[in-house]
Coordinates of C-alpha atoms in Angstrom, one line a residue:
X1180 CA -22.4 241.8 190.3
X1181 CA -20.7 242.9 187.5
X1182 CA -17.7 241.3 185.7
X1183 CA -15.6 244.1 186.7
X1184 CA -16.6 244.0 190.4
X1185 CA -15.5 239.8 189.7
X1186 CA -12.1 241.2 188.4
X1187 CA -11.9 243.6 191.2
X1188 CA -12.2 240.6 194.4
X1189 CA -9.4 238.8 191.3
X1190 CA -7.2 241.0 192.1
X1191 CA -7.0 241.5 195.4
X1192 CA -5.5 238.1 195.5
X1193 CA -2.2 240.4 194.5
X1194 CA -2.0 237.9 191.5
X1195 CA -1.9 240.6 188.7
X1196 CA -1.8 245.1 188.9
X1197 CA -3.7 246.0 191.9
X1198 CA -5.5 249.0 190.3
X1199 CA -7.1 247.8 186.9
X1200 CA -8.7 251.1 186.0
X1201 CA -5.9 252.9 186.0
X1202 CA -6.4 253.3 182.6
X1203 CA -9.3 254.1 182.8
X1204 CA -8.5 256.8 185.1
X1205 CA -6.1 258.5 182.5
X1206 CA -9.2 258.4 179.8
X1207 CA -11.5 260.0 182.1
X1208 CA -7.9 263.0 182.0
X1209 CA -7.1 262.9 178.6
X1210 CA -9.1 266.3 177.5
X1211 CA -6.9 266.9 175.1
X1212 CA -8.3 266.8 170.8
X1213 CA -5.9 264.4 169.7
X1214 CA -5.4 262.7 165.9
X1215 CA -7.7 259.4 168.2
X1216 CA -10.3 261.8 169.2
X1217 CA -11.2 263.1 165.5
X1218 CA -11.3 259.3 164.0
X1219 CA -13.8 259.0 165.9
X1220 CA -15.6 261.6 165.2
X1221 CA -15.0 260.9 161.5
X1222 CA -16.0 257.2 162.0
X1223 CA -19.4 257.2 163.8
X1224 CA -19.7 261.2 162.2
X1225 CA -20.3 260.2 158.8
X1226 CA -21.9 256.6 159.8
X1227 CA -24.8 259.4 161.0
X1228 CA -24.9 261.8 158.4
X1229 CA -25.3 258.7 155.7
X1230 CA -28.1 257.6 158.2
X1231 CA -30.0 261.0 157.7
X1232 CA -28.7 261.6 154.6
X1233 CA -30.6 258.2 153.5
X1234 CA -33.6 258.6 155.4
X1235 CA -34.4 262.2 154.6
X1236 CA -33.7 262.1 151.0
X1237 CA -37.5 259.8 150.6
X1238 CA -39.1 263.4 151.1
X1239 CA -37.4 264.8 148.3
X1240 CA -37.8 261.9 145.8
X1241 CA -41.6 260.5 146.8
X1242 CA -42.3 263.6 144.4
X1243 CA -40.5 262.2 141.5
X1244 CA -41.4 259.3 141.8
X1245 CA -45.3 259.9 142.3
X1246 CA -44.8 261.8 138.4
X1247 CA -42.8 258.9 137.1
X1248 CA -45.1 256.3 137.6
X1249 CA -48.3 257.6 138.6
X1250 CA -49.1 259.7 136.3
X1251 CA -52.8 258.6 135.8
X1252 CA -53.3 260.4 139.1
X1253 CA -51.9 264.1 138.2
X1254 CA -49.0 261.9 140.6
X1255 CA -50.0 261.1 143.7
X1256 CA -49.1 258.0 145.2
X1257 CA -51.3 256.1 147.1
X1258 CA -51.6 257.5 150.1
X1259 CA -51.3 253.4 151.3
X1260 CA -48.8 253.3 149.0
X1261 CA -46.9 256.3 149.9
X1262 CA -47.0 255.7 153.6
X1263 CA -45.6 251.1 153.3
X1264 CA -41.9 253.3 151.0
X1265 CA -41.6 255.9 153.4
X1266 CA -42.3 253.6 156.8
X1267 CA -40.6 250.4 155.6
X1268 CA -37.3 251.9 156.0
X1269 CA -38.5 252.7 160.1
X1270 CA -39.4 249.1 160.4
X1271 CA -35.9 248.1 159.2
X1272 CA -34.6 250.6 161.1
X1273 CA -36.2 248.8 164.3
X1274 CA -35.2 245.6 163.6
X1275 CA -31.7 246.6 163.2
X1276 CA -31.6 248.9 166.8
X1277 CA -32.7 245.3 168.2
X1278 CA -30.2 242.9 167.0
X1279 CA -27.2 245.1 166.9
X1280 CA -28.0 246.5 170.3
X1281 CA -28.0 242.6 171.1
X1282 CA -24.6 241.6 170.0
X1283 CA -22.9 244.8 170.9
X1284 CA -23.1 243.6 173.9
X1285 CA -23.1 240.2 173.4
X1286 CA -19.8 239.5 171.4
X1287 CA -18.1 243.2 171.7
X1288 CA -18.4 246.6 169.7
X1289 CA -15.2 245.3 167.4
X1290 CA -16.7 242.6 166.2
X1291 CA -19.2 244.0 166.0
X1292 CA -19.3 247.4 164.6
X1293 CA -19.3 248.5 160.1
X1294 CA -21.0 245.4 159.4
X1295 CA -24.2 248.1 160.2
X1296 CA -21.8 250.1 157.4
X1297 CA -21.7 246.9 155.0
X1298 CA -26.0 246.9 155.1
X1299 CA -26.8 250.2 154.6
X1300 CA -24.4 250.8 151.3
X1301 CA -25.6 247.4 150.1
X1302 CA -28.8 249.0 150.9
X1303 CA -28.4 252.3 149.1
X1304 CA -26.9 250.7 146.0
X1305 CA -29.8 247.8 145.4
X1306 CA -32.1 251.3 146.0
X1307 CA -30.7 253.3 144.0
X1308 CA -31.2 250.2 140.7
X1309 CA -34.4 248.7 141.4
X1310 CA -36.0 248.2 138.4
X1311 CA -39.1 246.7 137.4
X1312 CA -40.8 243.4 136.4
X1313 CA -42.9 243.0 133.1
X1314 CA -45.2 241.8 135.3
X1315 CA -45.7 241.9 139.1
X1316 CA -43.2 243.8 141.0
X1317 CA -43.1 247.3 140.4
X1318 CA -39.7 249.9 140.9
X1319 CA -42.1 251.4 144.4
X1320 CA -42.4 247.5 145.1
X1321 CA -38.2 246.6 145.1
X1322 CA -37.7 250.4 146.4
X1323 CA -39.5 249.2 149.6
X1324 CA -37.8 246.6 149.9
X1325 CA -34.5 247.8 150.2
X1326 CA -35.4 250.5 152.2
X1327 CA -35.8 247.5 154.5
X1328 CA -32.6 246.5 154.4
X1329 CA -31.1 250.2 154.5
X1330 CA -32.6 250.7 157.4
X1331 CA -31.1 247.7 159.2
X1332 CA -28.4 249.2 158.7
X1333 CA -28.8 252.5 159.5
X1334 CA -30.7 250.9 163.0
X1335 CA -27.8 249.3 163.7
X1336 CA -25.5 252.3 163.9
X1337 CA -27.9 253.5 166.7
X1338 CA -26.2 251.2 169.1
X1339 CA -23.2 250.8 168.3
X1340 CA -21.6 254.4 167.2
X1341 CA -23.9 255.6 170.5
X1342 CA -21.7 252.8 172.8
X1343 CA -18.0 253.5 170.8
X1344 CA -18.1 257.0 171.4
X1345 CA -19.3 257.3 175.0
X1346 CA -16.7 254.2 175.8
X1347 CA -13.2 256.4 174.6
X1348 CA -14.7 259.8 175.8
X1349 CA -14.0 261.5 179.5
X1350 CA -16.5 262.8 181.8
X1351 CA -16.2 266.5 180.7
X1352 CA -16.8 266.1 176.9
X1353 CA -18.8 263.1 176.9
X1354 CA -21.5 264.3 175.8
X1355 CA -20.2 266.9 173.4
X1356 CA -18.7 264.4 171.4
X1357 CA -22.4 262.6 171.5
X1358 CA -23.6 265.8 170.3
X1359 CA -21.4 265.7 167.5
X1360 CA -21.8 262.4 166.2
X1361 CA -25.2 263.2 166.0
X1362 CA -25.7 266.9 164.4
X1363 CA -23.9 265.2 161.7
X1364 CA -28.2 263.9 161.0
X1365 CA -29.0 267.4 160.8
X1366 CA -25.5 268.0 158.3
X1367 CA -27.1 264.8 156.9
X1368 CA -30.3 266.4 156.2
X1369 CA -29.1 269.8 154.8
X1370 CA -27.0 267.6 152.0
X1371 CA -29.9 266.0 150.7
X1372 CA -31.5 269.1 149.8
X1373 CA -28.8 270.0 148.4
X1374 CA -27.4 267.0 146.2
X1375 CA -30.9 267.1 144.8
X1376 CA -31.2 271.2 144.0
X1377 CA -28.3 270.2 142.0
X1378 CA -29.4 267.5 140.5
X1379 CA -32.3 268.9 139.7
X1380 CA -30.5 272.3 138.4
X1381 CA -28.9 269.7 136.1
X1382 CA -31.2 268.1 135.1
X1383 CA -33.5 271.1 133.7
X1384 CA -33.7 270.7 130.2
X1385 CA -34.3 267.0 130.3
X1386 CA -37.2 267.5 132.3
X1387 CA -39.3 269.6 131.1
X1388 CA -38.1 268.0 127.4
X1389 CA -39.6 264.8 129.2
X1390 CA -41.0 264.5 133.1
X1391 CA -40.0 260.8 133.1
X1392 CA -35.9 261.9 132.9
X1393 CA -36.5 262.8 137.0
X1394 CA -35.8 258.8 136.8
X1395 CA -32.1 259.6 136.2
X1396 CA -32.7 262.5 138.8
X1397 CA -34.0 260.3 142.2
X1398 CA -31.6 257.5 141.5
X1399 CA -28.3 259.9 141.6
X1400 CA -29.3 261.2 144.4
X1401 CA -30.0 258.1 146.6
X1402 CA -26.9 256.9 144.7
X1403 CA -24.6 259.5 146.4
X1404 CA -25.5 258.6 149.8
X1405 CA -22.5 255.6 149.6
X1406 CA -20.2 258.0 149.5
X1407 CA -19.3 258.7 152.6
X1408 CA -20.4 255.2 153.7
X1409 CA -17.8 253.6 150.9
X1410 CA -15.0 256.5 152.8
X1411 CA -15.4 255.4 156.2
X1412 CA -15.7 251.7 155.7
X1413 CA -12.3 250.8 156.9
X1414 CA -11.6 253.1 159.4
X1415 CA -14.9 251.3 161.3
X1416 CA -13.1 247.7 160.6
X1417 CA -10.0 249.0 162.2
X1418 CA -11.9 250.6 165.3
X1419 CA -9.9 249.1 168.3
X1420 CA -12.0 247.6 170.9
X1421 CA -13.5 249.9 173.9
X1422 CA -10.9 250.2 176.8
X1423 CA -14.9 250.1 178.6
X1424 CA -15.9 246.9 177.0
X1425 CA -12.3 245.3 177.7
X1426 CA -12.4 246.7 181.0
X1427 CA -15.9 245.9 182.2
X1428 CA -16.6 242.2 180.6
X1429 CA -14.0 240.7 178.5
X1430 CA -11.9 241.3 182.3
X1431 CA -8.6 241.7 179.5
X1432 CA -7.0 244.8 181.4
X1433 CA -3.3 244.4 178.5
X1434 CA -6.4 245.2 176.3
X1435 CA -7.8 248.5 178.1
X1436 CA -4.1 249.3 179.1
X1437 CA -3.3 249.6 174.9
X1438 CA -6.4 250.9 174.0
X1439 CA -6.4 254.0 176.1
X1440 CA -2.3 254.7 175.1
X1441 CA -3.3 254.7 171.6
X1442 CA -7.2 257.0 172.0
X1443 CA -4.2 259.0 174.6
X1444 CA -1.2 259.3 173.0
X1445 CA 0.1 258.6 175.6
X1446 CA 2.2 255.3 177.7
X1447 CA 0.2 253.1 180.2
X1448 CA 3.0 251.2 182.7
X1449 CA 1.8 247.3 181.4
X1450 CA 2.4 244.2 183.6
X1451 CA 5.1 242.4 181.4
X1452 CA 5.6 239.6 183.9
X1453 CA 4.8 235.7 182.6
X1454 CA 3.0 236.3 186.1
X1455 CA 0.8 238.6 185.3
X1456 CA 0.7 237.6 181.5
X1457 CA -0.9 234.5 182.1
X1458 CA -2.8 235.9 185.2
X1459 CA -4.7 238.3 182.5
X1460 CA -4.9 235.7 180.1
X1461 CA -6.7 233.6 183.2
X1462 CA -9.4 236.5 183.8
X1463 CA -9.8 237.1 180.6
X1464 CA -10.9 233.1 180.1
X1465 CA -12.4 233.0 183.2
X1466 CA -15.3 236.3 182.7
X1467 CA -15.8 235.0 178.6
X1468 CA -16.6 231.4 180.1
X1469 CA -18.8 232.5 182.7
X1470 CA -20.8 235.7 180.5
X1471 CA -24.2 235.1 180.4
X1472 CA -25.2 238.6 178.6
X1473 CA -29.4 237.4 178.6
X1474 CA -28.3 236.9 182.4
X1475 CA -26.7 239.8 183.3
X1476 CA -29.5 241.8 181.4
X1477 CA -32.7 240.2 183.7
X1478 CA -30.5 240.4 186.4
X1479 CA -30.2 244.3 186.2
X1480 CA -33.3 245.8 184.5
X1481 CA -34.8 243.1 187.0
X1482 CA -35.0 246.4 189.9
X1483 CA -36.9 249.2 189.2
X1484 CA -34.4 252.1 190.5
X1485 CA -32.7 250.7 186.7
X1486 CA -36.3 249.5 184.9
X1487 CA -36.9 252.8 185.7
X1488 CA -34.4 255.1 183.9
X1489 CA -35.0 252.1 180.8
X1490 CA -38.7 253.2 181.1
X1491 CA -37.6 257.1 180.3
X1492 CA -35.2 256.6 177.8
X1493 CA -37.5 254.7 175.4
X1494 CA -40.8 256.7 176.6
X1495 CA -39.6 259.8 175.8
X1496 CA -38.0 259.0 172.4
X1497 CA -41.3 257.2 171.6
X1498 CA -42.9 260.6 171.8
X1499 CA -40.5 262.7 170.2
X1500 CA -40.0 260.3 166.9
X1501 CA -43.8 260.5 166.5
X1502 CA -43.9 264.3 165.9
X1503 CA -40.4 264.4 165.1
X1504 CA -40.8 262.2 162.1
X1505 CA -44.7 262.9 161.6
X1506 CA -43.3 266.0 160.7
X1507 CA -39.8 265.7 158.5
X1508 CA -41.0 262.6 156.4
X1509 CA -44.0 264.9 155.7
X1510 CA -42.6 268.4 156.0
X1511 CA -43.2 268.9 151.8
X1512 CA -47.4 269.2 153.2
X1513 CA -46.1 271.8 155.5
X1514 CA -44.0 273.4 152.8
X1515 CA -47.1 273.7 150.8
X1516 CA -49.0 275.1 153.6
X1517 CA -46.6 277.2 153.7
X1518 CA -46.6 278.9 150.3
X1519 CA -42.8 277.0 148.9
X1520 CA -44.8 275.0 146.5
X1521 CA -46.5 276.7 143.1
X1522 CA -49.0 275.2 140.9
X1523 CA -46.6 275.4 138.1
X1524 CA -44.5 273.5 136.2
X1525 CA -42.9 270.1 137.7
X1526 CA -39.9 271.0 137.6
X1527 CA -40.7 274.4 139.9
X1528 CA -42.7 272.9 141.8
X1529 CA -39.6 269.9 142.2
X1530 CA -37.0 273.4 143.2
X1531 CA -39.5 275.2 145.5
X1532 CA -40.3 272.2 147.2
X1533 CA -36.5 271.3 147.8
X1534 CA -35.2 274.5 148.6
X1535 CA -38.0 274.9 151.2
X1536 CA -36.7 271.3 152.8
X1537 CA -33.1 273.3 152.3
X1538 CA -34.6 276.5 154.2
X1539 CA -35.9 274.8 156.7
X1540 CA -32.5 272.5 157.3
X1541 CA -30.8 275.8 157.4
X1542 CA -32.1 278.1 159.6
X1543 CA -34.1 275.6 162.4
X1544 CA -32.6 271.9 161.9
X1545 CA -29.1 272.2 161.3
X1546 CA -28.8 275.6 164.1
X1547 CA -30.2 273.4 166.9
X1548 CA -27.8 270.6 166.9
X1549 CA -25.3 272.9 167.6
X1550 CA -26.7 275.1 170.9
X1551 CA -26.7 271.4 171.9
X1552 CA -23.1 270.5 171.4
X1553 CA -21.6 273.7 172.9
X1554 CA -24.3 273.7 175.3
X1555 CA -24.8 270.2 176.5
X1556 CA -21.6 269.9 179.1
X1557 CA -23.0 273.3 180.4
X1558 CA -26.6 272.6 180.7
X1559 CA -27.1 269.5 181.1
X1560 CA -28.8 266.7 179.6
X1561 CA -32.2 267.1 181.3
X1562 CA -32.5 270.3 181.6
X1563 CA -32.5 271.0 178.2
X1564 CA -34.7 267.5 177.0
X1565 CA -37.2 269.7 179.7
X1566 CA -36.3 273.5 177.8
X1567 CA -37.2 271.1 174.2
X1568 CA -39.9 269.7 175.1
X1569 CA -41.5 273.0 176.8
X1570 CA -40.6 274.5 173.7
X1571 CA -42.3 272.2 171.3
X1572 CA -45.7 272.2 173.1
X1573 CA -46.7 275.6 173.6
X1574 CA -45.0 275.3 169.3
X1575 CA -47.2 273.4 168.4
X1576 CA -50.1 274.4 170.0
X1577 CA -49.6 277.3 168.4
X1578 CA -48.9 276.3 164.9
X1579 CA -52.3 274.1 165.6
X1580 CA -54.8 276.9 166.3
X1581 CA -53.5 279.8 164.7
X1582 CA -52.8 277.8 160.9
X1583 CA -54.9 279.5 158.8
X1584 CA -54.1 283.2 160.2
X1585 CA -50.5 281.9 159.7
X1586 CA -50.7 280.9 155.9
X1587 CA -52.0 284.4 155.2
X1588 CA -47.9 286.0 156.6
X1589 CA -45.9 283.5 154.9
X1590 CA -42.4 284.4 156.9
X1591 CA -44.4 284.5 160.7
X1592 CA -45.1 281.2 159.5
X1593 CA -42.0 280.0 158.5
X1594 CA -40.5 281.8 161.9
X1595 CA -43.2 279.7 163.8
X1596 CA -41.9 276.2 161.8
X1597 CA -38.7 277.1 162.4
X1598 CA -38.5 277.6 165.5
X1599 CA -40.1 274.2 166.2
X1600 CA -37.0 272.4 164.0
X1601 CA -34.5 274.6 166.5
X1602 CA -35.9 273.3 169.7
X1603 CA -36.7 269.3 168.3
X1604 CA -32.1 269.9 168.3
X1605 CA -31.3 272.3 171.1
X1606 CA -34.0 269.5 172.4
X1607 CA -34.7 266.3 172.9
X1608 CA -34.1 264.7 170.0
X1609 CA -30.6 264.9 170.5
X1610 CA -30.5 264.3 174.4
X1611 CA -33.2 260.8 173.9
X1612 CA -29.8 259.9 171.8
X1613 CA -27.1 260.8 174.1
X1614 CA -28.5 259.7 177.3
X1615 CA -29.3 256.2 176.7
X1616 CA -25.2 256.2 176.1
X1617 CA -24.3 257.5 178.8
X1618 CA -26.4 255.9 181.8
X1619 CA -26.5 251.9 181.6
X1620 CA -23.4 249.6 182.7
X1621 CA -21.4 248.7 180.0
X1622 CA -22.7 244.6 179.9
X1623 CA -25.7 246.3 179.2
X1624 CA -25.8 249.7 177.6
X1625 CA -25.4 248.7 173.8
X1626 CA -28.5 247.1 174.5
X1627 CA -30.3 249.3 176.3
X1628 CA -30.1 252.0 173.9
X1629 CA -31.0 249.6 171.5
X1630 CA -33.8 249.4 172.7
X1631 CA -34.6 252.9 174.0
X1632 CA -33.9 253.8 169.8
X1633 CA -36.2 250.9 168.3
X1634 CA -39.2 252.1 171.0
X1635 CA -38.1 256.3 169.1
X1636 CA -38.5 253.9 166.0
X1637 CA -41.6 252.4 166.8
X1638 CA -42.9 256.4 167.8
X1639 CA -42.0 256.9 163.9
X1640 CA -43.7 253.6 162.3
X1641 CA -46.7 255.2 164.1
X1642 CA -46.4 258.7 162.9
X1643 CA -45.3 257.7 159.5
X1644 CA -48.8 255.4 158.7
X1645 CA -51.2 257.3 160.5
X1646 CA -49.8 261.2 159.3
X1647 CA -50.9 259.8 155.9
X1648 CA -54.4 258.8 157.3
X1649 CA -55.2 261.6 159.6
X1650 CA -54.6 264.8 157.6
X1651 CA -56.4 263.4 155.1
X1652 CA -59.5 263.6 157.0
X1653 CA -62.5 266.1 156.5
X1654 CA -60.7 267.0 152.7
X1655 CA -60.3 265.6 149.1
X1656 CA -57.0 263.0 148.6
X1657 CA -53.5 265.6 148.7
X1658 CA -55.4 268.4 150.7
X1659 CA -54.2 267.2 154.3
X1660 CA -57.3 269.0 155.2
X1661 CA -56.8 267.7 159.4
X1662 CA -53.2 269.0 159.2
X1663 CA -53.6 271.6 162.1
X1664 CA -55.6 269.5 164.2
X1665 CA -52.8 266.6 163.9
X1666 CA -50.5 269.5 165.0
X1667 CA -51.7 270.2 168.0
X1668 CA -52.1 266.3 168.8
X1669 CA -48.5 266.6 168.5
X1670 CA -48.2 269.5 171.6
X1671 CA -50.3 266.7 173.5
X1672 CA -47.4 264.0 172.5
X1673 CA -44.4 266.6 173.2
X1674 CA -46.1 267.0 177.1
X1675 CA -46.0 264.1 178.0
X1676 CA -43.0 264.0 176.9
X1677 CA -42.5 266.7 179.3
X1678 CA -43.9 264.5 182.2
X1679 CA -41.1 261.3 181.4
X1680 CA -38.5 262.9 181.3
X1681 CA -38.7 263.1 184.5
X1682 CA -37.5 259.1 185.2
X1683 CA -34.1 260.1 183.7
X1684 CA -31.2 260.6 185.8
X1685 CA -28.8 263.4 185.2
X1686 CA -25.5 262.6 184.0
X1687 CA -23.7 265.4 183.2
X1688 CA -19.8 266.1 184.8
X1689 CA -20.3 262.1 186.0
X1690 CA -17.8 259.4 185.0
X1691 CA -19.3 256.3 183.0
X1692 CA -17.6 254.7 186.5
X1693 CA -19.9 256.9 188.5
X1694 CA -22.7 256.1 186.7
X1695 CA -22.3 252.3 187.0
X1696 CA -21.6 252.6 190.4
X1697 CA -24.9 254.5 191.0
X1698 CA -27.2 251.7 189.0
X1699 CA -25.1 248.6 191.0
X1700 CA -25.9 250.6 193.9
X1701 CA -29.5 250.6 192.8
X1702 CA -29.3 246.9 192.4
X1703 CA -28.1 245.8 195.9
X1704 CA -30.0 248.0 197.5

């Protein structure tokens, strides 16, 4: 039985308002783009912009680190070292998703939201300023450690921003708002390339004169990631408690009413009598005394009907991220195969690699997100996810089977590869974020979203470490001779994702209360 159900029973005695969820009904009816909606988008969206920038910038600076610190191996970082450097942020992200998801449910959104951004700021600054010991630990060692710390903050942003956005939105545009938040990942990815190109251009003559001047370049590129995070930290720390958490978990009707009034720029009739205020205070105290998040989580997911959904959201995200991060974090190698990297000077190689990343982002990465933003409330989450997984299966098989033929026709290779990036984002990369923020009740929503996201990050870790080793099979280091076969493996994994999508329900047009009632019925069946 949920906290909200207990509260409704208490109100039947007539002690306070007989319709405590009238405020939530007003929130569901709100369809205008008022200041609070824009503030929520800025607050959560800027965080995801920063997350993506910090995650994907590593793909652009790793070649620079190779030229600076691995001259004896012609600028090639050993695969094992490179895998750990790229993958450590994913380990931290996994930890952050689980920890902040749990804390968000156990202690409330308001108390936790903002802490993850502080960790991101700390981690980013320390990454940009790492140095070497005279003996022992190197720049790469310290950078690896601080990217783990950075990952914890990035991971915390997933369940917190998802639940905060979901719980402040109405049924008719919840999916669209959550998609807008997540689409900032595409903008962050694109801006990582833009910033790198600008800084490279500024240091062009210095780099040509002395390759060690790249040390300035990569540090500036990393440090820029702090700017959007610092600019929105105040907004996060002053974000009010979610009205649904206040109502469903804390049983605080007055707090929920005030929150909805703020979000809708309207007025909600308050119960101002002493009797009603005392009754509200008693309900809040009783809910706090009886609240046990661990027990609520176990009770809800002890039913197969509910556990099946968690398995569905977790497995689809896991399978997606194997391919998504396997390609994205190692995109330089794919671009090399596409002809974006020549055998020219250090500067020319870095410039063309970054330009290739930007090209892929503009042609496929960013547009895919915005197709989802505009169509998710019309097509539904499940249909978009089926379509995305299906198209990715086909495209990766094509890339694998015709890899060497496509290399001879670079424009065609670019077209197929960017089309795959398009269907990642007009497909499961967005919907696997949106669905876990909707399908679970308020009391376990952040935890379940964190578990789903952590499952995806487990897939990212697998891809990050496995890609570097598998791609080297059958060739010399740096050749990536096994890349065509690896793309075929990704195609098979996308096919599995298509099948696992059958486990998740459709939530288009449903309020969070309707979705929660469906889950509660399953639990009581």
